[in-house]
């Protein structure tokens, strides 16, 4: 098997998930005959990083595309550069970290190449019929097992946290230039700038206790139970995305992949199902408490304590119990 | 502006899910379906763009008979027409197969803009809109949190979500495909008048032949991946579930947080 990995970098630094994806690609290589993994690194002015990668990880080669057209990420530039190289080398697998950047262009790349697409893989196993991949479906409430069929290159992305970055094997790889005409890899969008969402950010990363509201709260007019509990605990209020999307709280209180990443002493998740895009932002919390009416909600699997029930009954009771405890 | 919106119908997030007897997918019998969340935001954005520029919105959905309900809702909210890709052969596709069929339907007409949601709340491949763009040869952007059509309609200023609370501001040539993220706007509700009017609005059902597609190239047959089973995840260590009525459970929890976890 010929396995490639496309590393993501920004400003000369590898994306955190690139290392996880190296671990996944190395694992895939080991499971499919033990070949080496070839890495691809795209960007502008990335010579130093390329050397670091080539000297840091057990890779067959590090194929570098270093060109002003690729200095800022655009799907036009990236798809053109990668298409030519992938079409020429015809790897069986091309592994990507499942980042907002990869998702933006992977499907487009697959379509153009006539390759297959398998996004958001969290594990793989082997059975009599070959490889079986796991990926979350229905907001992480279920896990699907997926098989690949047909011929030709498959593009696969690896979900955050599924492989440990530390398990990426150290070693080295040969530094080479990625094949193809990079002058023809033209950006298809103009980047006007970058801004912080919601302007001035409330910094939730310093909070010791966070009470987080989910869609299960049920409305802007029903947030009182969250506010009361937060007041009793001296906690900051945060939320999952739908709460913000619905306008029940401002955008700068969002926790998750598009919001803030927090690791308080205590995180109380009320009416939150526990989708990966939320949990990446809070799974570092020391103690997690989940309150949810659905005993099967994925949030329970990464919580220390759980109460199954209606949050509109449980939270007021909890507020009262905390007030009582503080009076002692 | 003529804007096409691709919408998918997915299980209601509130619904209690059960795995089907054969284990291959969830049991869809008696399951409530709704328009995919980010697609609803895409539709609202399309309606606003069309209203501002004096154009029309066409809603498109690929799926079984039940997706007519989603399309009718789109019509009730203000779309002018609907297109339903309902042939059995279209169903069960991955992002590449579904995107191909949608692009064939869209390519039959002249649109200035195509909007889709960013990701479906069921299989969540997150690439269907990009595949549509690829077939049409148009630029695209995924995870769009703002669209401003420039004067003259040749370009759009697009806000794209990045990780960790940052947005990227882009300028992209039209026609294009934008994959809209939930939260871009506040979707409207259908009016009674809208619902009545929707009944008379046209709903086309193009066939494979009309779209120039082969059954082997679309749907499940045209897909490189196949979901063979679904299951509830193993919960690992998991939470210690505290039983009792709310008052009791709350008291036990507070005691544990103080004495066991020592965080209060
Ligand atoms: C690219 C992308 C980026 C995203 N970024 C983020 C992000 O940064 N942050 C984020 O949070 N999400 C993000 N999401 C969305 C994420 O995928 C989930 O949709 C979201 O986290 C779900 O929020 P929720 O748990 O509040 O709602 P739901 O999944 O709808 O869950 C609601 C929960 O409340 C429970 N409930 C309902 N009523 C009650 C009640 N009365 N009492 C107790 N429990 C009740 C239900 O059982 C359910 O478990 C992103 C999605 C995408 C595609």
Coordinates of C-alpha atoms and ligand atoms in Angstrom, one line a residue:
Chain A
X1 CA 0.0 0.0 0.0
X2 CA 1.2 3.5 -0.8
X3 CA 0.1 5.9 1.9
X4 CA 0.4 9.6 1.9
X5 CA -0.3 12.1 4.5
X6 CA -1.0 15.8 3.8
X7 CA 0.2 17.8 6.8
X8 CA -1.4 21.1 7.8
X9 CA 0.7 24.0 8.8
X10 CA 0.2 27.6 9.5
X11 CA 2.9 30.3 9.8
X12 CA 5.5 27.6 9.7
X13 CA 4.0 25.5 12.6
X14 CA 2.4 22.1 12.2
X15 CA -1.3 22.0 13.2
X16 CA -1.8 20.0 16.4
X17 CA -3.9 17.5 14.5
X18 CA -1.2 16.9 11.8
X19 CA 0.8 14.9 14.4
X20 CA -2.3 12.9 15.2
X21 CA -2.8 12.2 11.5
X22 CA 0.8 11.1 11.2
X23 CA 0.1 8.5 13.9
X24 CA -3.0 7.4 12.1
X25 CA -1.3 7.1 8.8
X26 CA 1.6 5.1 10.3
X27 CA -1.0 2.8 11.9
X28 CA -2.7 2.3 8.6
X29 CA 0.6 1.6 6.9
X30 CA 1.4 -1.0 9.6
X31 CA -2.0 -2.7 9.2
X32 CA -1.7 -2.9 5.4
X33 CA 1.7 -4.4 4.9
X34 CA 4.1 -2.2 6.8
X35 CA 5.2 0.2 4.1
X36 CA 6.4 3.7 4.9
X37 CA 4.3 6.9 4.8
X38 CA 5.1 9.8 2.5
X39 CA 4.2 13.2 3.8
X40 CA 3.2 16.3 1.8
X41 CA 3.8 19.8 3.1
X42 CA 2.3 22.8 1.3
X43 CA 3.0 26.5 1.9
X44 CA 5.2 29.4 1.2
X45 CA 8.5 29.9 3.0
X46 CA 8.3 26.6 4.9
X47 CA 11.8 25.3 4.4
X48 CA 12.6 25.3 8.1
X49 CA 9.4 23.5 9.0
X50 CA 10.1 20.9 6.2
X51 CA 13.5 20.1 7.6
X52 CA 12.0 19.8 11.1
X53 CA 9.4 17.3 9.8
X54 CA 11.9 15.4 7.8
X55 CA 14.1 15.1 10.8
X56 CA 11.3 14.4 13.3
X57 CA 9.1 11.6 12.1
X58 CA 9.4 8.1 10.7
X59 CA 8.4 8.9 7.1
X60 CA 9.5 7.6 3.7
X61 CA 9.8 11.1 2.3
X62 CA 8.6 14.6 2.9
X63 CA 7.4 16.1 -0.4
X64 CA 7.5 19.9 -0.1
X65 CA 5.6 22.4 -2.3
X66 CA 7.0 25.8 -1.3
X67 CA 5.6 28.5 -3.4
X68 CA 4.1 32.0 -3.1
X69 CA 0.8 30.7 -4.6
X70 CA 0.5 28.4 -1.5
X71 CA 1.7 30.9 1.1
X72 CA -1.9 31.5 2.2
X73 CA -4.3 28.5 2.0
X74 CA -6.9 28.6 -0.8
X75 CA -8.7 25.6 -2.2
X76 CA -7.7 26.7 -5.8
X77 CA -4.0 26.6 -4.9
X78 CA -4.1 23.5 -2.8
X79 CA -6.3 21.4 -5.0
X80 CA -4.2 22.1 -8.1
X81 CA -0.9 21.4 -6.3
X82 CA -2.2 18.2 -4.8
X83 CA -4.2 16.9 -7.8
X84 CA -1.2 16.9 -10.0
X85 CA 1.0 15.1 -7.5
X86 CA -1.6 12.6 -6.4
X87 CA -2.6 11.8 -10.0
X88 CA 1.1 11.1 -10.9
X89 CA 2.0 9.0 -7.9
X90 CA -1.5 7.3 -7.4
X91 CA -1.2 6.6 -3.7
X92 CA -3.8 4.1 -2.3
X93 CA -4.6 6.3 0.7
X94 CA -4.1 10.0 1.3
X95 CA -4.6 10.9 5.0
X96 CA -5.6 14.3 6.2
X97 CA -6.3 15.8 9.7
X98 CA -10.0 16.5 9.8
X99 CA -9.6 20.3 10.2
X100 CA -11.8 23.1 8.9
X101 CA -9.1 23.7 6.3
X102 CA -9.0 20.1 5.0
X103 CA -12.8 19.8 4.9
X104 CA -12.9 22.9 2.8
X105 CA -10.9 21.3 0.0
X106 CA -10.8 17.5 0.4
X107 CA -14.2 16.8 -1.3
X108 CA -13.2 19.1 -4.1
X109 CA -9.9 17.3 -4.5
X110 CA -11.6 13.9 -4.5
X111 CA -14.1 15.0 -7.1
X112 CA -11.5 16.4 -9.4
X113 CA -9.3 13.4 -9.1
X114 CA -12.1 10.8 -9.3
X115 CA -10.8 9.6 -5.9
X116 CA -13.0 8.4 -3.0
X117 CA -13.7 10.3 0.1
X118 CA -13.9 9.0 3.7
X119 CA -14.1 11.9 6.2
X120 CA -13.9 11.9 10.0
X121 CA -12.4 8.5 10.8
X122 CA -11.9 7.7 14.4
X123 CA -10.6 4.1 14.2
X124 CA -10.1 1.2 11.9
X125 CA -9.9 -2.5 12.3
X126 CA -9.4 -5.5 10.1
X127 CA -11.7 -8.4 9.5
X128 CA -12.0 -11.2 7.0
X129 CA -13.2 -8.8 4.3
X130 CA -10.6 -6.1 4.8
X131 CA -10.5 -2.8 6.6
X132 CA -13.5 -1.5 8.5
X133 CA -13.5 2.2 9.5
X134 CA -15.4 3.9 12.3
X135 CA -16.8 7.4 12.1
X136 CA -19.4 9.2 14.2
X137 CA -22.9 9.8 12.7
X138 CA -26.0 11.5 14.0
X139 CA -24.2 14.0 16.1
X140 CA -22.0 11.3 17.7
X141 CA -25.0 9.5 19.1
X142 CA -24.0 6.5 17.0
X143 CA -20.8 5.1 15.4
X144 CA -20.9 3.8 11.8
X145 CA -18.7 1.1 10.5
X146 CA -17.7 1.9 6.9
X147 CA -16.2 -0.2 4.2
X148 CA -14.4 1.1 1.1
X149 CA -15.0 -0.4 -2.3
X150 CA -14.0 0.1 -5.8
X151 CA -10.6 1.0 -7.2
X152 CA -8.3 4.0 -6.9
X153 CA -7.1 6.5 -4.4
X154 CA -9.1 7.2 -1.3
X155 CA -8.9 10.4 0.7
X156 CA -9.4 9.9 4.4
X157 CA -9.5 12.4 7.2
X158 CA -8.8 11.7 10.9
X159 CA -11.0 13.2 13.6
X160 CA -9.4 15.1 16.4
X161 CA -8.4 13.1 19.5
X162 CA -8.8 9.7 17.8
X163 CA -5.1 9.0 17.7
X164 CA -2.6 10.4 20.2
X165 CA -0.1 12.8 18.8
X166 CA 2.6 11.3 21.0
X167 CA 2.2 8.0 19.3
X168 CA 3.5 9.4 16.0
X169 CA 6.7 7.4 15.4
X170 CA 9.8 9.5 15.5
X171 CA 12.5 9.1 12.9
X172 CA 13.3 10.8 9.7
X173 CA 12.4 11.0 6.0
X174 CA 14.0 12.2 2.8
X175 CA 13.3 15.8 1.8
X176 CA 12.1 16.1 -1.8
X177 CA 10.2 18.5 -3.9
X178 CA 6.5 17.8 -4.7
X179 CA 6.0 17.0 -8.4
X180 CA 4.0 19.5 -10.4
X181 CA 3.8 23.0 -11.8
X182 CA 3.1 25.2 -8.7
X183 CA 3.0 28.4 -10.8
X184 CA -0.3 27.0 -12.2
X185 CA -1.7 26.4 -8.7
X186 CA -3.6 29.6 -8.6
X187 CA -5.6 30.9 -5.6
X188 CA -9.4 31.0 -6.4
X189 CA -10.3 33.4 -3.6
X190 CA -8.9 36.7 -2.3
X191 CA -8.2 36.8 1.5
X192 CA -9.2 40.2 2.8
X193 CA -8.5 39.6 6.4
X194 CA -9.1 37.6 9.6
X195 CA -11.2 38.8 12.5
X196 CA -12.2 37.6 15.9
X197 CA -15.7 36.3 16.1
X198 CA -17.9 38.5 18.2
X199 CA -15.2 41.2 18.4
X200 CA -13.9 41.5 22.0
X201 CA -13.8 38.0 23.5
X202 CA -14.9 37.1 27.0
X203 CA -12.0 34.9 28.2
X204 CA -13.6 31.7 29.6
X205 CA -10.2 30.0 29.8
X206 CA -9.5 31.4 33.2
X207 CA -12.8 30.4 34.7
X208 CA -12.5 27.7 37.5
X209 CA -16.1 26.7 37.2
X210 CA -18.3 26.8 34.1
X211 CA -22.0 26.1 33.7
X212 CA -22.7 25.4 30.1
X213 CA -26.1 25.5 28.5
X214 CA -27.2 23.4 25.5
X215 CA -30.1 23.3 23.2
X216 CA -32.0 21.3 25.8
X217 CA -32.5 24.5 27.8
X218 CA -35.2 25.2 25.4
X219 CA -35.2 29.0 24.9
X220 CA -33.8 32.4 25.7
X221 CA -36.6 32.8 28.3
X222 CA -35.6 29.6 30.0
X223 CA -32.0 30.5 30.7
X224 CA -32.8 31.5 34.3
X225 CA -32.0 28.1 35.7
X226 CA -28.5 28.3 34.2
X227 CA -28.0 31.9 35.5
X228 CA -29.1 30.9 39.0
X229 CA -26.8 27.9 39.2
X230 CA -23.9 30.0 37.9
X231 CA -24.5 32.7 40.4
X232 CA -24.6 30.1 43.3
X233 CA -21.3 28.6 42.1
X234 CA -19.6 31.9 41.2
X235 CA -19.3 30.3 37.7
X236 CA -19.0 31.7 34.2
X237 CA -21.8 30.8 31.8
X238 CA -20.9 29.2 28.5
X239 CA -22.9 27.3 25.8
X240 CA -22.9 24.9 22.9
X241 CA -23.4 26.2 19.4
X242 CA -27.2 26.0 19.0
X243 CA -27.7 28.2 22.1
X244 CA -25.6 30.9 20.4
X245 CA -27.0 30.3 16.9
X246 CA -30.5 30.8 18.4
X247 CA -29.4 34.0 20.0
X248 CA -29.9 32.9 23.6
X249 CA -26.3 34.0 24.4
X250 CA -23.7 36.0 22.6
X251 CA -21.2 34.2 20.3
X252 CA -18.2 34.8 22.6
X253 CA -19.6 32.3 25.1
X254 CA -19.4 29.3 22.7
X255 CA -17.3 26.3 23.7
X256 CA -15.9 24.0 21.0
X257 CA -14.0 23.7 17.8
X258 CA -15.3 27.1 16.6
X259 CA -15.3 28.6 20.0
X260 CA -13.1 28.6 23.1
X261 CA -11.2 25.7 24.5
X262 CA -11.5 25.5 28.3
X263 CA -10.2 23.3 31.1
X264 CA -11.9 24.4 34.3
X265 CA -11.9 22.5 37.6
X266 CA -15.6 21.9 37.1
X267 CA -17.7 21.9 33.9
X268 CA -21.4 21.4 34.3
X269 CA -23.1 20.6 30.9
X270 CA -26.8 21.0 31.0
X271 CA -28.9 19.9 28.0
X272 CA -25.8 19.3 25.8
X273 CA -25.6 16.1 23.8
X274 CA -21.8 15.9 23.5
X275 CA -21.0 16.2 19.8
X276 CA -17.3 16.1 19.1
X277 CA -17.3 19.8 17.9
X278 CA -18.4 20.7 21.5
X279 CA -16.4 18.2 23.5
X280 CA -13.0 19.2 21.9
X281 CA -13.5 22.5 23.7
X282 CA -14.1 21.1 27.2
X283 CA -12.7 17.6 27.5
X284 CA -9.7 18.9 29.4
X285 CA -11.9 19.9 32.3
X286 CA -10.9 18.2 35.6
X287 CA -14.4 17.2 36.6
X288 CA -17.4 17.1 34.2
X289 CA -21.0 16.9 35.3
X290 CA -23.7 16.2 32.7
X291 CA -27.4 16.7 33.2
X292 CA -29.4 15.3 30.3
X293 CA -32.8 13.7 29.9
X294 CA -31.4 11.1 27.5
X295 CA -29.4 8.4 29.3
X296 CA -27.7 7.6 26.0
X297 CA -26.4 11.1 25.3
X298 CA -22.7 10.8 24.4
X299 CA -21.8 13.6 26.9
X300 CA -22.2 11.0 29.7
X301 CA -19.3 8.9 28.4
X302 CA -16.8 11.7 29.1
X303 CA -18.4 12.9 32.4
X304 CA -17.5 12.0 35.9
X305 CA -21.0 12.4 37.3
X306 CA -24.3 12.4 35.6
X307 CA -27.9 13.0 36.4
X308 CA -30.5 11.7 34.0
X309 CA -33.5 14.0 34.1
X310 CA -35.1 17.3 33.1
X311 CA -32.6 20.1 33.6
X312 CA -35.5 22.4 34.6
X313 CA -36.1 20.2 37.6
X314 CA -32.5 19.2 38.4
X315 CA -30.8 22.6 38.1
X316 CA -33.0 24.4 40.6
X317 CA -32.5 21.6 43.0
X318 CA -28.8 21.7 42.4
X319 CA -28.7 25.5 43.0
X320 CA -30.5 25.0 46.3
X321 CA -28.2 22.2 47.4
X322 CA -25.2 24.3 46.6
X323 CA -26.5 27.3 48.5
X324 CA -27.2 25.1 51.4
X325 CA -23.7 23.6 51.3
X326 CA -22.2 27.1 51.2
X327 CA -24.1 28.1 54.3
X328 CA -22.6 25.3 56.3
Chain B
X1 CA -30.0 36.7 -8.4
X2 CA -31.2 33.2 -9.1
X3 CA -30.2 31.0 -6.1
X4 CA -30.4 27.3 -5.8
X5 CA -30.5 25.8 -2.3
X6 CA -29.7 22.1 -1.7
X7 CA -31.5 20.8 1.4
X8 CA -31.4 17.4 3.1
X9 CA -34.0 15.9 5.4
X10 CA -32.5 14.3 8.5
X11 CA -33.8 12.7 11.7
X12 CA -35.0 15.3 14.2
X13 CA -32.2 15.8 16.8
X14 CA -34.9 15.4 19.5
X15 CA -35.9 11.9 18.2
X16 CA -35.0 8.8 20.2
X17 CA -32.9 6.7 17.9
X18 CA -33.1 3.0 17.6
X19 CA -30.8 0.8 15.5
X20 CA -32.7 -1.1 12.8
X21 CA -33.1 -4.9 13.2
X22 CA -30.6 -5.6 10.5
X23 CA -28.0 -3.3 12.2
X24 CA -27.2 -1.5 9.0
X25 CA -28.7 1.9 9.9
X26 CA -31.2 3.4 12.3
X27 CA -34.9 2.4 12.2
X28 CA -36.6 5.0 10.2
X29 CA -40.1 3.8 10.9
X30 CA -42.1 6.4 12.9
X31 CA -39.0 8.6 13.0
X32 CA -39.6 12.4 12.8
X33 CA -37.6 14.1 10.0
X34 CA -36.7 17.8 9.7
X35 CA -34.7 20.0 7.4
X36 CA -31.0 19.6 8.2
X37 CA -30.1 22.5 10.6
X38 CA -27.5 24.2 8.5
X39 CA -29.6 23.8 5.4
X40 CA -32.3 25.9 7.0
X41 CA -29.9 28.6 7.5
X42 CA -28.8 28.3 3.9
X43 CA -32.4 28.6 2.7
X44 CA -32.9 31.8 4.8
X45 CA -29.7 33.3 3.5
X46 CA -30.8 32.5 -0.1
X47 CA -34.2 34.1 0.5
X48 CA -32.6 37.3 1.8
X49 CA -30.2 37.5 -1.1
X50 CA -33.0 36.9 -3.6
X51 CA -35.3 39.5 -1.9
X52 CA -32.5 42.1 -1.9
X53 CA -31.5 41.6 -5.5
X54 CA -34.9 40.7 -7.0
X55 CA -34.4 37.1 -7.9
X56 CA -35.8 33.7 -7.1
X57 CA -34.9 30.8 -4.9
X58 CA -35.2 27.2 -6.1
X59 CA -35.0 24.4 -3.4
X60 CA -33.5 21.1 -4.4
X61 CA -33.5 17.9 -2.4
X62 CA -32.4 14.4 -3.1
X63 CA -34.2 11.7 -1.1
X64 CA -37.2 9.4 -0.8
X65 CA -40.9 10.6 -1.0
X66 CA -40.8 12.0 2.5
X67 CA -38.4 14.8 1.5
X68 CA -41.3 16.5 -0.3
X69 CA -42.3 17.8 3.2
X70 CA -38.9 19.6 3.4
X71 CA -39.3 21.0 0.0
X72 CA -42.9 22.2 0.7
X73 CA -41.6 23.9 3.8
X74 CA -39.0 25.6 1.6
X75 CA -41.7 26.7 -0.8
X76 CA -43.9 28.0 2.1
X77 CA -40.9 30.0 3.4
X78 CA -40.6 31.8 0.0
X79 CA -38.8 29.6 -2.6
X80 CA -40.4 29.8 -6.1
X81 CA -40.0 26.2 -7.2
X82 CA -38.7 22.9 -6.0
X83 CA -36.8 20.1 -7.6
X84 CA -37.0 16.6 -6.1
X85 CA -34.4 13.9 -7.1
X86 CA -36.5 10.9 -6.0
X87 CA -35.5 8.0 -8.2
X88 CA -34.5 5.0 -6.2
X89 CA -31.1 5.0 -7.9
X90 CA -30.2 8.5 -6.4
X91 CA -30.5 7.2 -2.8
X92 CA -27.8 6.1 -0.4
X93 CA -24.9 8.0 -2.0
X94 CA -21.8 9.3 -0.4
X95 CA -20.8 13.0 -0.8
X96 CA -19.4 12.4 -4.3
X97 CA -22.4 10.5 -5.7
X98 CA -25.0 12.9 -4.1
X99 CA -23.0 15.9 -5.2
X100 CA -22.8 14.6 -8.8
X101 CA -26.6 14.2 -9.0
X102 CA -27.3 17.6 -7.5
X103 CA -24.8 19.2 -9.9
X104 CA -26.5 17.6 -12.8
X105 CA -29.9 19.1 -11.8
X106 CA -28.4 22.5 -11.1
X107 CA -26.4 22.5 -14.3
X108 CA -29.6 22.1 -16.3
X109 CA -30.5 25.7 -15.4
X110 CA -28.8 29.0 -14.9
X111 CA -28.0 30.0 -11.4
X112 CA -25.8 32.8 -10.0
X113 CA -25.3 31.1 -6.7
X114 CA -25.8 27.8 -5.0
X115 CA -26.1 27.5 -1.2
X116 CA -26.0 24.3 0.8
X117 CA -25.6 23.6 4.5
X118 CA -22.1 22.9 5.8
X119 CA -22.7 19.4 6.9
X120 CA -25.6 17.0 7.4
X121 CA -26.7 16.1 10.9
X122 CA -27.0 12.4 10.0
X123 CA -24.0 11.1 8.0
X124 CA -22.1 14.4 8.2
X125 CA -19.8 14.0 5.2
X126 CA -19.5 17.8 4.9
X127 CA -18.4 17.7 1.3
X128 CA -21.5 17.6 -0.9
X129 CA -21.5 21.3 -1.8
X130 CA -17.9 21.3 -2.7
X131 CA -18.5 18.3 -5.0
X132 CA -21.3 20.3 -6.7
X133 CA -18.9 23.2 -7.1
X134 CA -16.3 20.9 -8.7
X135 CA -18.8 19.6 -11.2
X136 CA -19.9 23.1 -12.1
X137 CA -16.3 24.4 -12.2
X138 CA -17.2 27.2 -9.8
X139 CA -15.3 28.3 -6.7
X140 CA -16.7 27.3 -3.3
X141 CA -16.3 28.0 0.4
X142 CA -17.2 25.8 3.3
X143 CA -18.4 27.0 6.7
X144 CA -19.7 30.3 5.6
X145 CA -20.9 32.7 8.3
X146 CA -21.6 35.8 6.1
X147 CA -22.4 36.6 2.5
X148 CA -22.5 40.0 1.0
X149 CA -23.1 40.2 -2.8
X150 CA -21.1 43.1 -4.3
X151 CA -22.7 45.7 -6.5
X152 CA -23.1 44.2 -10.0
X153 CA -23.2 40.7 -8.7
X154 CA -19.8 39.6 -10.0
X155 CA -18.3 38.9 -6.6
X156 CA -19.3 38.1 -3.0
X157 CA -17.6 39.0 0.2
X158 CA -17.7 35.9 2.3
X159 CA -17.0 35.3 6.0
X160 CA -15.7 31.8 6.6
X161 CA -15.4 30.3 10.0
X162 CA -11.9 29.1 11.1
X163 CA -11.0 27.2 14.2
X164 CA -10.9 28.7 17.7
X165 CA -13.1 31.7 17.3
X166 CA -11.6 33.3 14.2
X167 CA -13.3 34.2 10.9
X168 CA -11.6 34.7 7.5
X169 CA -13.0 37.4 5.2
X170 CA -12.8 36.3 1.5
X171 CA -13.7 37.8 -1.8
X172 CA -14.9 35.1 -4.3
X173 CA -16.1 35.4 -7.9
X174 CA -19.6 34.4 -8.7
X175 CA -21.2 32.1 -9.7
X176 CA -20.1 30.0 -6.7
X177 CA -21.2 27.4 -4.1
X178 CA -21.3 28.5 -0.5
X179 CA -21.7 25.9 2.3
X180 CA -23.5 27.8 5.0
X181 CA -22.8 27.2 8.7
X182 CA -25.6 27.3 11.3
X183 CA -25.9 30.6 13.0
X184 CA -25.3 32.8 9.9
X185 CA -28.8 34.4 10.4
X186 CA -32.1 33.9 12.2
X187 CA -34.4 31.8 10.0
X188 CA -38.0 33.1 9.5
X189 CA -41.1 31.1 10.2
X190 CA -43.6 30.1 7.5
X191 CA -46.8 32.2 7.4
X192 CA -50.2 30.7 6.8
X193 CA -50.3 32.5 3.5
X194 CA -47.0 31.1 2.6
X195 CA -48.1 27.6 3.4
X196 CA -51.3 28.1 1.2
X197 CA -49.3 29.5 -1.7
X198 CA -46.8 26.7 -1.5
X199 CA -49.4 24.2 -2.6
X200 CA -49.6 25.8 -6.0
X201 CA -45.9 26.1 -6.6
X202 CA -44.2 23.7 -9.0
X203 CA -42.2 20.7 -7.9
X204 CA -40.2 19.0 -10.7
X205 CA -39.0 15.4 -10.5
X206 CA -36.3 15.0 -13.0
X207 CA -35.3 11.4 -13.9
X208 CA -31.9 10.0 -14.4
X209 CA -32.3 10.1 -18.2
X210 CA -33.4 13.8 -18.1
X211 CA -30.2 14.6 -16.1
X212 CA -28.0 12.5 -18.3
X213 CA -26.9 10.2 -15.5
X214 CA -26.3 6.5 -15.3
X215 CA -27.7 4.5 -12.4
X216 CA -24.2 3.0 -11.7
X217 CA -22.7 6.5 -11.3
X218 CA -25.0 7.8 -8.6
X219 CA -26.5 6.8 -5.3
X220 CA -25.2 3.8 -3.4
X221 CA -24.0 2.2 -6.6
X222 CA -21.8 5.2 -7.4
X223 CA -20.3 5.5 -4.0
X224 CA -16.8 4.5 -2.9
X225 CA -17.9 4.0 0.7
X226 CA -20.6 1.9 2.3
X227 CA -22.0 2.1 5.8
X228 CA -22.2 -1.5 6.8
X229 CA -23.5 -1.1 10.4
X230 CA -24.2 1.4 13.1
X231 CA -24.2 1.0 16.9
X232 CA -24.3 3.1 20.0
X233 CA -20.8 3.9 21.1
X234 CA -19.2 2.0 23.9
X235 CA -19.4 4.4 26.8
X236 CA -16.0 3.6 28.2
X237 CA -15.6 4.4 31.9
X238 CA -18.5 6.8 31.6
X239 CA -20.2 8.9 34.2
X240 CA -21.3 7.7 37.6
X241 CA -25.0 8.2 37.2
X242 CA -26.6 9.6 40.3
X243 CA -30.1 8.2 40.9
X244 CA -33.1 9.6 42.8
X245 CA -35.5 12.4 42.5
X246 CA -34.1 15.8 41.5
X247 CA -33.7 17.0 45.2
X248 CA -32.0 13.8 46.3
X249 CA -29.8 13.5 43.3
X250 CA -28.7 17.1 43.6
X251 CA -27.8 16.7 47.2
X252 CA -25.8 13.5 46.5
X253 CA -24.0 15.3 43.7
X254 CA -23.1 18.3 45.8
X255 CA -21.7 16.0 48.5
X256 CA -19.6 14.1 45.9
X257 CA -18.3 17.3 44.3
X258 CA -17.2 18.5 47.8
X259 CA -15.9 15.3 49.4
X260 CA -14.9 13.0 46.5
X261 CA -13.9 15.4 43.6
X262 CA -13.1 18.2 46.0
X263 CA -14.0 20.9 43.5
X264 CA -16.5 22.8 45.6
Ligands
LIG1 C1 -18.0 22.7 11.5 C2 -18.8 22.6 12.7 C3 -18.4 23.3 13.8 C4 -19.1 23.3 15.0 N1 -18.6 24.0 16.1 C5 -19.2 23.8 17.3 C6 -18.7 24.5 18.5 O1 -17.7 25.2 18.5 N2 -19.4 24.3 19.6 C7 -20.5 23.5 19.7 O2 -21.0 23.3 20.8 N3 -21.0 22.9 18.6 C8 -20.4 23.1 17.4 N4 -21.0 22.5 16.3 C9 -22.3 21.8 16.4 C10 -22.2 20.4 17.0 O3 -21.9 19.5 16.0 C11 -23.5 20.0 17.7 O4 -24.6 20.2 16.7 C12 -23.8 20.9 18.9 O5 -22.7 20.9 19.8 C13 -25.1 20.3 19.6 O6 -25.4 21.2 20.6 P1 -26.3 20.7 21.8 O7 -25.7 19.5 22.5 O8 -26.6 21.8 22.7 O9 -27.7 20.3 21.1 P2 -28.3 18.8 20.8 O10 -27.3 18.0 20.1 O11 -29.6 19.1 20.1 O12 -28.6 18.2 22.2 C14 -29.5 18.7 23.1 C15 -29.5 17.8 24.3 O13 -30.3 18.3 25.3 C16 -31.0 17.2 25.9 N5 -32.2 17.8 26.4 C17 -33.3 18.3 25.8 N6 -34.2 18.7 26.6 C18 -33.7 18.5 27.9 C19 -34.2 18.8 29.2 N7 -35.4 19.4 29.4 N8 -33.5 18.4 30.2 C20 -32.3 17.8 30.1 N9 -31.8 17.5 28.8 C21 -32.5 17.9 27.8 C22 -31.2 16.2 24.8 O14 -31.4 14.9 25.3 C23 -29.9 16.4 24.0 O15 -28.9 15.4 24.4 C24 -20.3 22.5 15.1 C25 -20.7 21.8 14.0 C26 -20.0 21.9 12.8 C27 -20.5 21.1 11.7

